[in-house]
CSV table of C-alpha atoms and ligand atoms in Angstrom, one decimal:
chain,number,residue,atom,x,y,z
X,1,MET,CA,21.0,-36.7,0.2
X,2,SER,CA,18.3,-34.2,-0.4
X,3,VAL,CA,18.6,-30.8,1.2
X,4,ILE,CA,16.5,-29.8,4.3
X,5,VAL,CA,16.9,-26.3,5.7
X,6,ARG,CA,14.9,-24.4,8.3
X,7,PHE,CA,14.1,-20.9,9.3
X,8,ALA,CA,14.0,-20.8,13.1
X,9,PRO,CA,12.7,-17.4,14.4
X,10,SER,CA,12.2,-16.6,18.1
X,11,PRO,CA,8.7,-15.1,18.3
X,12,THR,CA,9.6,-12.2,20.5
X,13,GLY,CA,8.7,-9.4,18.1
X,14,TYR,CA,7.8,-8.9,14.5
X,15,LEU,CA,9.5,-10.6,11.5
X,16,HIS,CA,12.2,-8.0,10.9
X,17,ILE,CA,14.1,-7.3,7.8
X,18,GLY,CA,17.1,-9.4,8.8
X,19,GLY,CA,15.0,-12.4,9.7
X,20,ALA,CA,13.1,-12.1,6.4
X,21,ARG,CA,16.4,-12.2,4.5
X,22,THR,CA,17.5,-15.3,6.5
X,23,ALA,CA,14.2,-16.9,5.6
X,24,LEU,CA,14.6,-15.9,2.0
X,25,PHE,CA,18.1,-17.3,1.7
X,26,ASN,CA,17.0,-20.6,3.2
X,27,TRP,CA,13.9,-20.7,0.9
X,28,LEU,CA,16.0,-20.0,-2.2
X,29,PHE,CA,18.6,-22.6,-1.2
X,30,ALA,CA,15.8,-25.2,-0.7
X,31,ARG,CA,13.9,-24.4,-3.8
X,32,SER,CA,17.1,-24.2,-6.0
X,33,LYS,CA,18.1,-27.7,-4.8
X,34,GLY,CA,14.7,-29.2,-4.9
X,35,GLY,CA,14.9,-29.6,-1.1
X,36,LYS,CA,12.6,-28.8,1.9
X,37,PHE,CA,12.2,-25.5,3.7
X,38,LEU,CA,11.0,-26.0,7.2
X,39,LEU,CA,9.8,-23.6,9.8
X,40,ARG,CA,10.6,-23.9,13.5
X,41,ILE,CA,9.2,-21.4,16.0
X,42,GLU,CA,11.8,-21.1,18.8
X,43,ASP,CA,9.3,-20.2,21.6
X,44,THR,CA,11.3,-21.4,24.6
X,45,ASP,CA,11.6,-17.9,26.1
X,46,ARG,CA,8.1,-18.1,27.6
X,47,ALA,CA,8.2,-14.6,29.1
X,48,ARG,CA,8.9,-13.0,25.7
X,49,SER,CA,7.3,-15.3,23.1
X,50,THR,CA,3.8,-14.2,22.1
X,51,GLU,CA,1.0,-15.5,20.0
X,52,ASP,CA,0.8,-12.2,18.2
X,53,ALA,CA,4.5,-12.4,17.2
X,54,ILE,CA,3.9,-16.0,15.9
X,55,GLU,CA,1.0,-14.8,13.8
X,56,LYS,CA,3.1,-11.9,12.5
X,57,ILE,CA,5.9,-14.3,11.5
X,58,PHE,CA,3.4,-16.5,9.6
X,59,ASP,CA,1.7,-13.5,8.0
X,60,GLY,CA,5.1,-12.0,7.0
X,61,LEU,CA,6.3,-15.2,5.4
X,62,ARG,CA,3.1,-15.7,3.6
X,63,TRP,CA,3.1,-12.1,2.3
X,64,LEU,CA,6.7,-12.5,1.1
X,65,GLY,CA,5.6,-15.7,-0.7
X,66,LEU,CA,8.0,-17.9,1.3
X,67,ASP,CA,6.0,-21.1,1.6
X,68,TRP,CA,7.3,-23.7,4.0
X,69,ASP,CA,7.0,-27.4,3.8
X,70,ASP,CA,5.4,-29.6,6.5
X,71,GLU,CA,3.8,-28.4,9.7
X,72,PRO,CA,5.8,-25.8,11.6
X,73,VAL,CA,7.7,-27.2,14.6
X,74,PHE,CA,7.2,-25.5,18.0
X,75,GLN,CA,10.3,-25.8,20.1
X,76,PHE,CA,8.8,-25.5,23.5
X,77,ALA,CA,6.5,-28.4,23.0
X,78,ARG,CA,9.6,-30.6,22.5
X,79,ALA,CA,11.3,-29.8,25.8
X,80,ALA,CA,10.8,-33.4,27.1
X,81,ARG,CA,12.6,-34.7,24.0
X,82,HIS,CA,15.5,-32.3,24.6
X,83,ALA,CA,15.8,-33.4,28.2
X,84,GLU,CA,15.7,-37.0,27.1
X,85,VAL,CA,18.8,-36.5,25.0
X,86,ALA,CA,20.6,-34.8,27.9
X,87,HIS,CA,19.8,-37.8,30.1
X,88,ARG,CA,21.1,-40.2,27.5
X,89,LEU,CA,24.4,-38.3,27.4
X,90,LEU,CA,24.5,-38.4,31.2
X,91,ALA,CA,24.0,-42.2,31.1
X,92,GLU,CA,26.7,-42.5,28.4
X,93,GLY,CA,29.2,-40.5,30.5
X,94,LYS,CA,29.2,-37.7,27.9
X,95,ALA,CA,27.6,-35.2,30.2
X,96,TYR,CA,27.8,-34.8,34.0
X,97,HIS,CA,26.0,-33.1,36.9
X,98,CYS,CA,27.5,-29.9,38.2
X,99,TRP,CA,26.7,-28.5,41.6
X,100,SER,CA,28.6,-25.2,41.4
X,101,THR,CA,26.6,-22.4,43.0
X,102,PRO,CA,26.1,-19.0,41.3
X,103,GLU,CA,28.6,-17.5,43.8
X,104,GLU,CA,31.2,-20.1,42.8
X,105,LEU,CA,30.6,-19.5,39.1
X,106,GLU,CA,30.9,-15.7,39.7
X,107,ALA,CA,34.2,-16.3,41.5
X,108,MET,CA,35.5,-18.4,38.6
X,109,ARG,CA,34.6,-15.6,36.2
X,110,ALA,CA,36.2,-13.0,38.3
X,111,LYS,CA,39.4,-15.0,38.6
X,112,ALA,CA,39.6,-15.6,34.8
X,113,ARG,CA,39.1,-11.9,34.2
X,114,ALA,CA,41.8,-11.0,36.7
X,115,GLU,CA,44.2,-13.4,34.9
X,116,GLY,CA,43.2,-11.9,31.5
X,117,ARG,CA,41.5,-15.1,30.4
X,118,GLN,CA,38.0,-15.5,28.9
X,119,PRO,CA,35.5,-16.2,31.7
X,120,ARG,CA,34.6,-19.9,31.5
X,121,TYR,CA,33.5,-22.7,33.7
X,122,ASP,CA,36.6,-24.4,35.0
X,123,GLY,CA,35.3,-28.0,34.9
X,124,THR,CA,35.2,-28.4,38.7
X,125,TRP,CA,32.6,-31.2,38.7
X,126,ARG,CA,33.8,-33.0,35.6
X,127,ASP,CA,35.6,-35.6,37.5
X,128,LYS,CA,34.6,-34.9,41.1
X,129,ASP,CA,32.8,-37.5,43.1
X,130,PRO,CA,29.0,-36.7,43.0
X,131,ALA,CA,29.0,-37.9,46.7
X,132,LEU,CA,30.6,-34.6,47.5
X,133,ALA,CA,27.6,-32.7,46.2
X,134,PRO,CA,26.4,-30.0,48.5
X,135,GLU,CA,23.0,-30.2,50.1
X,136,GLY,CA,20.2,-28.1,48.7
X,137,VAL,CA,21.8,-27.2,45.4
X,138,LYS,CA,20.0,-28.4,42.3
X,139,PRO,CA,22.6,-29.5,39.8
X,140,VAL,CA,22.8,-28.5,36.1
X,141,VAL,CA,23.8,-31.0,33.4
X,142,ARG,CA,26.9,-30.0,31.4
X,143,LEU,CA,28.4,-31.5,28.3
X,144,LYS,CA,31.8,-33.2,28.8
X,145,ALA,CA,33.4,-31.3,25.9
X,146,ALA,CA,36.8,-32.0,24.4
X,147,GLN,CA,39.5,-30.0,26.3
X,148,THR,CA,42.3,-30.4,23.8
X,149,GLY,CA,42.5,-30.2,20.1
X,150,GLU,CA,40.4,-28.0,17.8
X,151,THR,CA,36.9,-27.7,16.4
X,152,THR,CA,36.8,-26.7,12.8
X,153,VAL,CA,33.8,-25.6,10.8
X,154,GLN,CA,33.8,-25.5,7.0
X,155,ASP,CA,31.4,-22.6,6.6
X,156,MET,CA,29.7,-22.0,3.2
X,157,VAL,CA,30.2,-18.3,3.6
X,158,GLN,CA,33.0,-17.8,6.2
X,159,GLY,CA,35.2,-20.5,4.9
X,160,GLU,CA,37.2,-22.7,7.3
X,161,VAL,CA,37.0,-21.4,10.9
X,162,THR,CA,38.8,-23.1,13.7
X,163,VAL,CA,38.6,-22.7,17.5
X,164,PRO,CA,40.9,-24.3,20.0
X,165,ASN,CA,38.8,-26.5,22.2
X,166,ALA,CA,40.6,-25.1,25.3
X,167,GLN,CA,38.5,-21.9,24.6
X,168,LEU,CA,35.2,-23.7,24.9
X,169,ASP,CA,34.0,-24.7,28.3
X,170,ASP,CA,31.5,-27.4,29.3
X,171,MET,CA,28.2,-25.8,28.3
X,172,VAL,CA,25.0,-26.3,30.3
X,173,LEU,CA,22.5,-28.6,28.6
X,174,LEU,CA,19.8,-28.8,31.4
X,175,ARG,CA,19.3,-26.1,34.0
X,176,GLY,CA,18.8,-26.8,37.7
X,177,ASP,CA,15.1,-27.0,37.2
X,178,GLY,CA,15.5,-29.7,34.5
X,179,THR,CA,14.6,-27.4,31.6
X,180,PRO,CA,16.7,-27.6,28.4
X,181,THR,CA,19.0,-24.7,27.4
X,182,TYR,CA,18.7,-23.0,24.0
X,183,MET,CA,21.9,-24.7,22.8
X,184,LEU,CA,20.6,-28.2,23.5
X,185,SER,CA,17.1,-27.5,22.0
X,186,VAL,CA,18.5,-26.1,18.8
X,187,VAL,CA,20.9,-29.0,18.2
X,188,VAL,CA,18.3,-31.7,19.1
X,189,ASP,CA,15.7,-30.1,16.9
X,190,ASP,CA,18.0,-29.7,13.9
X,191,ALA,CA,19.1,-33.3,14.3
X,192,ASP,CA,15.6,-34.7,14.7
X,193,MET,CA,14.3,-32.6,11.8
X,194,GLY,CA,17.1,-33.9,9.6
X,195,ILE,CA,18.5,-30.5,8.8
X,196,THR,CA,21.3,-30.8,6.3
X,197,HIS,CA,22.3,-27.1,6.0
X,198,VAL,CA,22.0,-24.4,8.6
X,199,ILE,CA,21.9,-20.9,7.1
X,200,ARG,CA,21.6,-18.1,9.6
X,201,GLY,CA,23.1,-14.8,10.7
X,202,ASP,CA,26.7,-14.7,11.6
X,203,ASP,CA,25.9,-13.6,15.2
X,204,HIS,CA,25.4,-17.3,15.7
X,205,LEU,CA,28.8,-18.3,14.5
X,206,THR,CA,30.4,-18.5,18.0
X,207,ASN,CA,27.6,-20.8,19.1
X,208,THR,CA,28.4,-23.2,16.2
X,209,PHE,CA,31.6,-24.7,17.7
X,210,ARG,CA,29.8,-25.7,20.9
X,211,GLN,CA,26.9,-27.0,18.8
X,212,VAL,CA,29.3,-29.1,16.7
X,213,GLN,CA,30.7,-30.7,19.9
X,214,LEU,CA,27.2,-31.5,21.0
X,215,TYR,CA,26.3,-33.2,17.7
X,216,ARG,CA,29.5,-35.3,18.0
X,217,ALA,CA,28.6,-36.3,21.6
X,218,MET,CA,25.1,-37.3,20.3
X,219,GLY,CA,26.7,-39.4,17.5
X,220,VAL,CA,25.1,-37.2,14.8
X,221,GLU,CA,26.9,-35.8,11.8
X,222,PRO,CA,26.7,-31.9,12.1
X,223,PRO,CA,24.9,-30.1,9.3
X,224,VAL,CA,26.8,-27.8,6.9
X,225,PHE,CA,26.7,-24.3,8.2
X,226,GLY,CA,26.5,-21.0,6.3
X,227,HIS,CA,26.7,-17.8,8.4
X,228,ILE,CA,25.5,-14.8,6.5
X,229,PRO,CA,26.8,-11.3,7.5
X,230,LEU,CA,24.3,-9.1,9.3
X,231,ILE,CA,22.6,-6.2,7.6
X,232,HIS,CA,23.9,-2.7,8.5
X,233,GLY,CA,22.3,0.7,8.2
X,234,PRO,CA,23.5,3.2,5.5
X,235,ASP,CA,25.9,4.7,8.1
X,236,GLY,CA,27.6,1.3,8.6
X,237,ALA,CA,26.3,0.7,12.1
X,238,LYS,CA,24.3,-2.5,12.9
X,239,LEU,CA,20.8,-2.1,11.6
X,240,SER,CA,18.4,-0.7,14.1
X,241,LYS,CA,14.9,0.6,14.1
X,242,ARG,CA,16.3,4.1,13.4
X,243,HIS,CA,17.5,2.8,10.0
X,244,GLY,CA,14.2,1.3,9.0
X,245,ALA,CA,14.7,-2.2,10.6
X,246,LEU,CA,11.0,-2.6,10.8
X,247,GLY,CA,8.7,-5.6,10.6
X,248,VAL,CA,7.9,-6.7,7.1
X,249,GLU,CA,4.4,-5.6,7.6
X,250,ALA,CA,5.7,-2.0,7.7
X,251,TYR,CA,7.0,-2.4,4.2
X,252,ARG,CA,3.7,-3.8,3.1
X,253,GLU,CA,2.0,-0.7,4.5
X,254,MET,CA,4.4,1.5,2.7
X,255,GLY,CA,3.1,-0.1,-0.5
X,256,MET,CA,6.1,-2.4,-1.3
X,257,LEU,CA,5.4,-5.5,-3.5
X,258,PRO,CA,6.5,-8.9,-2.2
X,259,GLU,CA,8.5,-9.5,-5.5
X,260,ALA,CA,10.3,-6.3,-5.0
X,261,MET,CA,11.1,-7.1,-1.3
X,262,ARG,CA,12.4,-10.5,-2.4
X,263,ASN,CA,14.5,-9.0,-5.2
X,264,TYR,CA,15.9,-6.4,-2.7
X,265,LEU,CA,16.6,-8.8,0.1
X,266,MET,CA,18.3,-11.4,-2.1
X,267,ARG,CA,20.7,-8.8,-3.3
X,268,LEU,CA,21.5,-7.9,0.4
X,269,GLY,CA,24.5,-10.2,0.6
X,270,TRP,CA,24.1,-12.4,-2.5
X,271,SER,CA,25.1,-11.4,-6.0
X,272,HIS,CA,24.9,-12.8,-9.5
X,273,GLY,CA,27.3,-10.7,-11.6
X,274,ASP,CA,26.1,-7.2,-11.9
X,275,ASP,CA,22.5,-8.1,-12.0
X,276,ASP,CA,20.3,-5.9,-9.8
X,277,VAL,CA,16.8,-6.7,-11.1
X,278,ILE,CA,16.3,-10.4,-10.5
X,279,SER,CA,13.0,-12.2,-10.6
X,280,THR,CA,12.3,-14.9,-8.0
X,281,ALA,CA,12.1,-17.6,-10.6
X,282,GLN,CA,15.5,-16.5,-11.9
X,283,ALA,CA,17.0,-16.4,-8.4
X,284,VAL,CA,15.8,-20.0,-7.7
X,285,GLU,CA,17.7,-21.0,-10.8
X,286,TRP,CA,20.9,-19.0,-9.9
X,287,PHE,CA,21.0,-19.0,-6.1
X,288,ASP,CA,24.2,-20.4,-4.6
X,289,MET,CA,25.8,-19.9,-1.2
X,290,GLY,CA,29.2,-19.4,-2.9
X,291,HIS,CA,28.2,-16.0,-4.0
X,292,VAL,CA,27.1,-14.7,-0.5
X,293,GLY,CA,29.7,-12.1,0.5
X,294,ARG,CA,31.5,-11.9,3.8
X,295,SER,CA,31.1,-8.3,4.5
X,296,PRO,CA,27.9,-6.8,5.9
X,297,SER,CA,25.5,-5.3,3.4
X,298,ARG,CA,23.9,-1.9,3.9
X,299,PHE,CA,20.2,-1.3,3.9
X,300,ASP,CA,19.2,1.2,1.3
X,301,MET,CA,15.6,2.4,1.3
X,302,GLN,CA,16.1,4.2,-2.1
X,303,LYS,CA,17.3,1.1,-3.7
X,304,LEU,CA,14.3,-0.8,-2.4
X,305,THR,CA,11.9,1.9,-3.6
X,306,SER,CA,13.4,1.9,-7.1
X,307,LEU,CA,13.2,-1.9,-7.4
X,308,ASN,CA,9.6,-1.6,-6.2
X,309,ALA,CA,8.9,0.9,-9.0
X,310,HIS,CA,10.3,-1.6,-11.5
X,311,TRP,CA,8.2,-4.5,-10.2
X,312,LEU,CA,5.1,-2.3,-10.0
X,313,ARG,CA,5.4,-1.7,-13.7
X,314,GLU,CA,5.8,-5.4,-14.3
X,315,CYS,CA,2.7,-6.2,-12.3
X,316,ALA,CA,-0.5,-7.0,-14.3
X,317,ASP,CA,-3.0,-4.1,-14.2
X,318,GLU,CA,-5.8,-6.2,-12.8
X,319,ASP,CA,-3.5,-7.3,-9.9
X,320,LEU,CA,-2.6,-3.8,-9.2
X,321,ILE,CA,-6.2,-2.8,-9.0
X,322,THR,CA,-6.8,-5.6,-6.4
X,323,LYS,CA,-3.7,-4.5,-4.5
X,324,ILE,CA,-4.7,-0.8,-4.2
X,325,GLU,CA,-8.2,-1.5,-3.2
X,326,ALA,CA,-7.3,-1.6,0.5
X,327,TYR,CA,-5.4,1.7,0.3
X,328,LEU,CA,-8.3,3.3,-1.5
X,329,GLU,CA,-10.7,2.1,1.2
X,330,GLU,CA,-8.5,3.5,3.9
X,331,ALA,CA,-8.9,6.8,2.1
X,332,GLY,CA,-12.7,6.4,2.3
X,333,ILE,CA,-13.0,5.5,-1.4
X,334,ALA,CA,-15.0,2.4,-2.4
X,335,LEU,CA,-14.2,0.7,-5.6
X,336,ASP,CA,-17.3,-0.1,-7.7
X,337,GLN,CA,-17.6,-1.5,-11.2
X,338,VAL,CA,-17.3,1.8,-12.9
X,339,GLY,CA,-14.2,2.5,-10.8
X,340,VAL,CA,-12.7,-0.8,-11.9
X,341,GLN,CA,-13.4,-0.1,-15.5
X,342,ARG,CA,-11.7,3.3,-15.3
X,343,LEU,CA,-8.7,2.0,-13.5
X,344,THR,CA,-8.3,-0.8,-16.0
X,345,ALA,CA,-8.3,1.8,-18.8
X,346,GLY,CA,-6.1,4.2,-17.0
X,347,MET,CA,-3.6,1.9,-15.2
X,348,ALA,CA,-0.9,2.0,-17.8
X,349,GLY,CA,-0.7,5.8,-17.5
X,350,LEU,CA,-0.8,5.7,-13.7
X,351,LYS,CA,1.7,2.9,-12.9
X,352,ALA,CA,4.4,4.5,-15.0
X,353,ARG,CA,4.5,7.4,-12.6
X,354,CYS,CA,4.4,5.6,-9.2
X,355,ARG,CA,7.0,3.8,-7.1
X,356,THR,CA,4.8,2.3,-4.4
X,357,LEU,CA,1.2,1.0,-4.0
X,358,VAL,CA,0.6,3.9,-1.7
X,359,GLU,CA,1.6,6.4,-4.4
X,360,LEU,CA,-0.4,4.4,-7.0
X,361,ALA,CA,-3.5,4.5,-4.8
X,362,GLU,CA,-3.1,8.2,-4.3
X,363,ALA,CA,-2.6,8.8,-8.0
X,364,ALA,CA,-5.5,6.6,-8.9
X,365,ALA,CA,-8.0,8.0,-6.4
X,366,PHE,CA,-9.4,10.7,-8.7
X,367,TYR,CA,-10.6,8.1,-11.2
X,368,VAL,CA,-12.7,6.4,-8.5
X,369,GLU,CA,-13.8,9.2,-6.3
X,370,ALA,CA,-17.4,10.2,-6.2
X,371,ARG,CA,-18.3,13.6,-7.5
X,372,PRO,CA,-17.8,16.4,-6.6
X,373,ILE,CA,-14.2,15.3,-6.3
X,374,ARG,CA,-11.9,16.9,-3.7
X,375,ILE,CA,-9.3,19.3,-4.9
X,376,ALA,CA,-5.9,19.7,-3.4
X,377,THR,CA,-5.4,23.1,-1.8
X,378,ASP,CA,-2.6,24.2,-4.0
X,379,ALA,CA,-4.5,23.1,-7.1
X,380,ALA,CA,-7.7,24.8,-6.0
X,381,LYS,CA,-5.9,28.2,-6.2
X,382,LEU,CA,-5.8,27.7,-10.0
X,383,LEU,CA,-9.6,27.6,-10.2
X,384,ASP,CA,-10.1,31.4,-9.9
X,385,PRO,CA,-13.2,33.0,-11.3
X,386,ALA,CA,-11.6,33.6,-14.7
X,387,ALA,CA,-10.5,30.0,-14.9
X,388,ARG,CA,-14.0,28.8,-14.0
X,389,GLU,CA,-15.4,30.8,-16.8
X,390,ARG,CA,-12.9,29.3,-19.2
X,391,LEU,CA,-13.9,25.9,-18.0
X,392,ALA,CA,-17.6,26.6,-18.7
X,393,GLY,CA,-16.5,27.5,-22.3
X,394,VAL,CA,-14.5,24.3,-22.7
X,395,ALA,CA,-17.4,22.3,-21.4
X,396,ALA,CA,-19.7,23.8,-24.0
X,397,ALA,CA,-17.2,22.9,-26.7
X,398,LEU,CA,-16.8,19.4,-25.5
X,399,ALA,CA,-20.5,18.8,-25.3
X,400,SER,CA,-20.6,18.6,-29.0
X,401,VAL,CA,-17.7,16.1,-29.4
X,402,GLU,CA,-19.0,12.7,-30.5
X,403,GLU,CA,-15.9,10.6,-31.1
X,404,TRP,CA,-14.6,10.5,-27.5
X,405,ASP,CA,-11.0,9.6,-28.0
X,406,GLU,CA,-7.8,11.3,-27.2
X,407,ALA,CA,-7.0,12.7,-30.6
X,408,THR,CA,-10.5,14.1,-31.1
X,409,LEU,CA,-10.5,15.6,-27.6
X,410,GLU,CA,-7.2,17.3,-28.1
X,411,ALA,CA,-8.2,18.7,-31.4
X,412,ALA,CA,-11.5,20.0,-29.9
X,413,CYS,CA,-9.7,21.6,-27.0
X,414,ARG,CA,-7.1,23.3,-29.1
X,415,ALA,CA,-9.7,24.5,-31.6
X,416,HIS,CA,-11.7,26.0,-28.7
X,417,ALA,CA,-8.7,27.8,-27.3
X,418,GLY,CA,-8.0,29.2,-30.8
X,419,GLU,CA,-11.6,30.4,-31.2
X,420,ALA,CA,-11.7,31.9,-27.8
X,421,GLY,CA,-8.3,33.6,-28.3
X,422,ILE,CA,-6.7,32.2,-25.2
X,423,GLY,CA,-3.5,30.1,-25.0
X,424,PHE,CA,-4.0,26.4,-24.7
X,425,GLY,CA,-2.0,26.4,-21.5
X,426,LYS,CA,-4.5,28.7,-19.8
X,427,ILE,CA,-7.1,26.0,-20.4
X,428,ALA,CA,-5.0,22.9,-19.8
X,429,GLN,CA,-4.1,23.4,-16.1
X,430,PRO,CA,-7.6,24.4,-14.9
X,431,LEU,CA,-9.0,21.4,-16.9
X,432,ARG,CA,-6.5,19.1,-15.2
X,433,VAL,CA,-7.4,20.4,-11.8
X,434,ALA,CA,-11.2,20.2,-12.4
X,435,LEU,CA,-10.9,16.6,-13.7
X,436,THR,CA,-8.2,15.2,-11.3
X,437,GLY,CA,-8.2,17.5,-8.3
X,438,SER,CA,-4.5,17.9,-8.7
X,439,THR,CA,-1.9,19.7,-10.8
X,440,VAL,CA,-0.1,16.4,-11.6
X,441,SER,CA,-1.8,13.5,-13.4
X,442,PRO,CA,-1.5,11.3,-16.4
X,443,GLY,CA,-2.0,13.0,-19.8
X,444,LEU,CA,-5.0,15.3,-19.9
X,445,PHE,CA,-6.6,13.7,-22.9
X,446,GLU,CA,-6.0,10.2,-21.6
X,447,VAL,CA,-7.8,11.2,-18.4
X,448,MET,CA,-10.7,12.6,-20.4
X,449,ALA,CA,-10.9,9.5,-22.5
X,450,VAL,CA,-10.9,7.2,-19.5
X,451,LEU,CA,-13.5,9.2,-17.5
X,452,GLY,CA,-15.9,9.4,-20.4
X,453,LYS,CA,-18.0,12.2,-21.7
X,454,ASP,CA,-20.7,12.4,-19.0
X,455,GLU,CA,-18.3,12.3,-16.2
X,456,VAL,CA,-16.0,14.9,-17.8
X,457,LEU,CA,-18.9,17.3,-18.4
X,458,ALA,CA,-20.2,16.8,-14.9
X,459,ARG,CA,-16.8,17.4,-13.3
X,460,LEU,CA,-16.3,20.6,-15.4
X,461,ASP,CA,-19.7,21.7,-14.2
X,462,ASP,CA,-18.8,21.0,-10.6
X,463,ALA,CA,-15.7,23.1,-11.0
X,464,ALA,CA,-17.4,26.0,-12.8
X,465,ALA,CA,-20.0,26.1,-10.0
X,466,SER,CA,-17.3,25.8,-7.3
X,467,ARG,CA,-18.9,22.7,-5.8
X,468,ASN,CA,-15.6,20.8,-5.1
X,469,PRO,CA,-14.4,20.4,-1.5
X,470,GLU,CA,-10.8,21.0,-0.7
X,471,LYS,CA,-8.4,18.3,0.3
X,472,SER,CA,-5.4,19.2,2.4
X,473,ALA,CA,-2.0,18.1,1.1
X,474,ARG,CA,-0.8,14.6,2.0
X,475,LYS,CA,1.4,14.5,5.1
L,501,LIG,N1,16.1,-18.5,17.1
L,501,LIG,C1,17.3,-17.9,16.6
L,501,LIG,C2,17.1,-16.5,16.3
L,501,LIG,O1,16.0,-16.1,16.1
L,501,LIG,C3,17.9,-18.7,15.4
L,501,LIG,C4,18.6,-19.9,15.8
L,501,LIG,C5,19.3,-20.6,14.6
L,501,LIG,O2,19.0,-20.2,13.5
L,501,LIG,O3,20.0,-21.5,14.9
L,501,LIG,O4,18.1,-15.7,16.2
C-alpha cells in the first residue's frame, strides 16, 4: 500500500510555525516513502476562514519548498458528501436523531459535573421512539457509538493509547440545520482521500478515539495516526506570539532561508543521532516517525539564526544576489549590472560575516550604492579634517597603482603610510569609512579590489570633499 498523507490547515490566520512543522513532517514522511503529500483546506468555519489566509498558506508552503501532490481539496465544498455519509449511517441504524434541547443538554452537563463525572450526552434519544419527538425542535444526528469495551490507537509517536468507550459519548455528526460537524468532515475527507497516515499535533489526540469509532461505523479501516508534541516557547509555556510564533512570512522577512527553516523545523521533535545540520535531501533519506520524541520541543530563535548562517554560507553566490535584491530595493538601492559584478566578486567575503539575508543585504549595500555613498553617523565621526587630508594623500598614491589587486594595493598603502610618517592604522579606518560607509566591512583591500580603481578614487574624493550624506544607525 503506498503512503498518502495530508496537511489540513484551517485557514483562519497565517501559516504559523507549528503548522509549518506539521506540514514538513507529513511532506518528509511522504517523500521518504515515495508516497503522496496532499493538501486539504479546512474552510468549514465560514466566519473565520478567509481568502487571504488561504493564499498565505499556499505562499508559505511554496516558500518552504513543500510541494503538494494533486489539486488541494476544499472541505466546505464537500459538505453534501459529508451529510450523505451521515444519512447512510442513519439508514443503517448506526446513527440516530436526537431532539434534546440546549436546555436539556445543559442540565445533563450540570448533573454530570455535580456527580464528578465528565460532562457528556447521556444517550437519551438512542433508543427512544422518534414519535415522542417534541414539536419545533430540529434534531441533530448522532453516532451510535460503542458504550462498552475500549478504543485503542497504536500511535506512531505516543505508542498504544486506550480509552474506555464509556468515556466517549455519542458525538454529533449533523447539526440541527443539517450541516456536518468538523469531526464528520475530517473523517469522511480522510477516508475519501485514501489517507493512510494522519500526522498532526497532539492537541488532536483526544479527537482520535471518536474518529476511530466513526471510521468503524463507516466500515473503513482507520489510518495510522502519529500525534506530534506541540512546540513550546523557550520558557516551557505553549508557544504563543510572544515567543515568536509568527507566520512563516515573518521569518522570510527576517531574512531566513527556506532550507534553514526546514532544517530547524525538522529538528523540532525529530532527531537523527546528534546531527543538527541536516540537508533536506538527507532528511528525506533518514526521516522516520520512530524518532519523533514525545516531549514538547522548545522554540529557539538563536538556534534558527545560527542554522540560517550555516545555510547562507552553503548557498550559491548568484542565488544570494537574487535573494537580497528585494531587501536592497526596500532600502532604495537598485541593483544594476555593475552592482551584480561587484556582489559576485565580493560575496564570499560578505556572506562569511552574516547570519540572515537582511544582514547580508545591509552588509552588501555599500557595493551597490550610488555615489556619494551614505556614511553611518558613528563612522562619519572618523572623517575629521585631519583624516580627510590623509585620505587625499592616499588617493594620490593609489592613482599611480596599475596592478589593481589586493597584494599590490596593500603594499601601496603601507608604503604611502611609511613615506608620510603616519601609522597604517591612521589610514585604514578612514579609508574603510570612505569606501564602505561603515567601520565594519570585509577586508579593506578586498573591498578596494572589488570596487575597482575609478570607484575607489571617486569615493575617496567624495570623502575628502565631505560630499557624503549621513545615514542614521539601523533600528
Ligand atoms: N484543521 C485542523 C487544524 O488546523 C487539523 C485537523 C487534522 O489534522 O486532522 O488544526
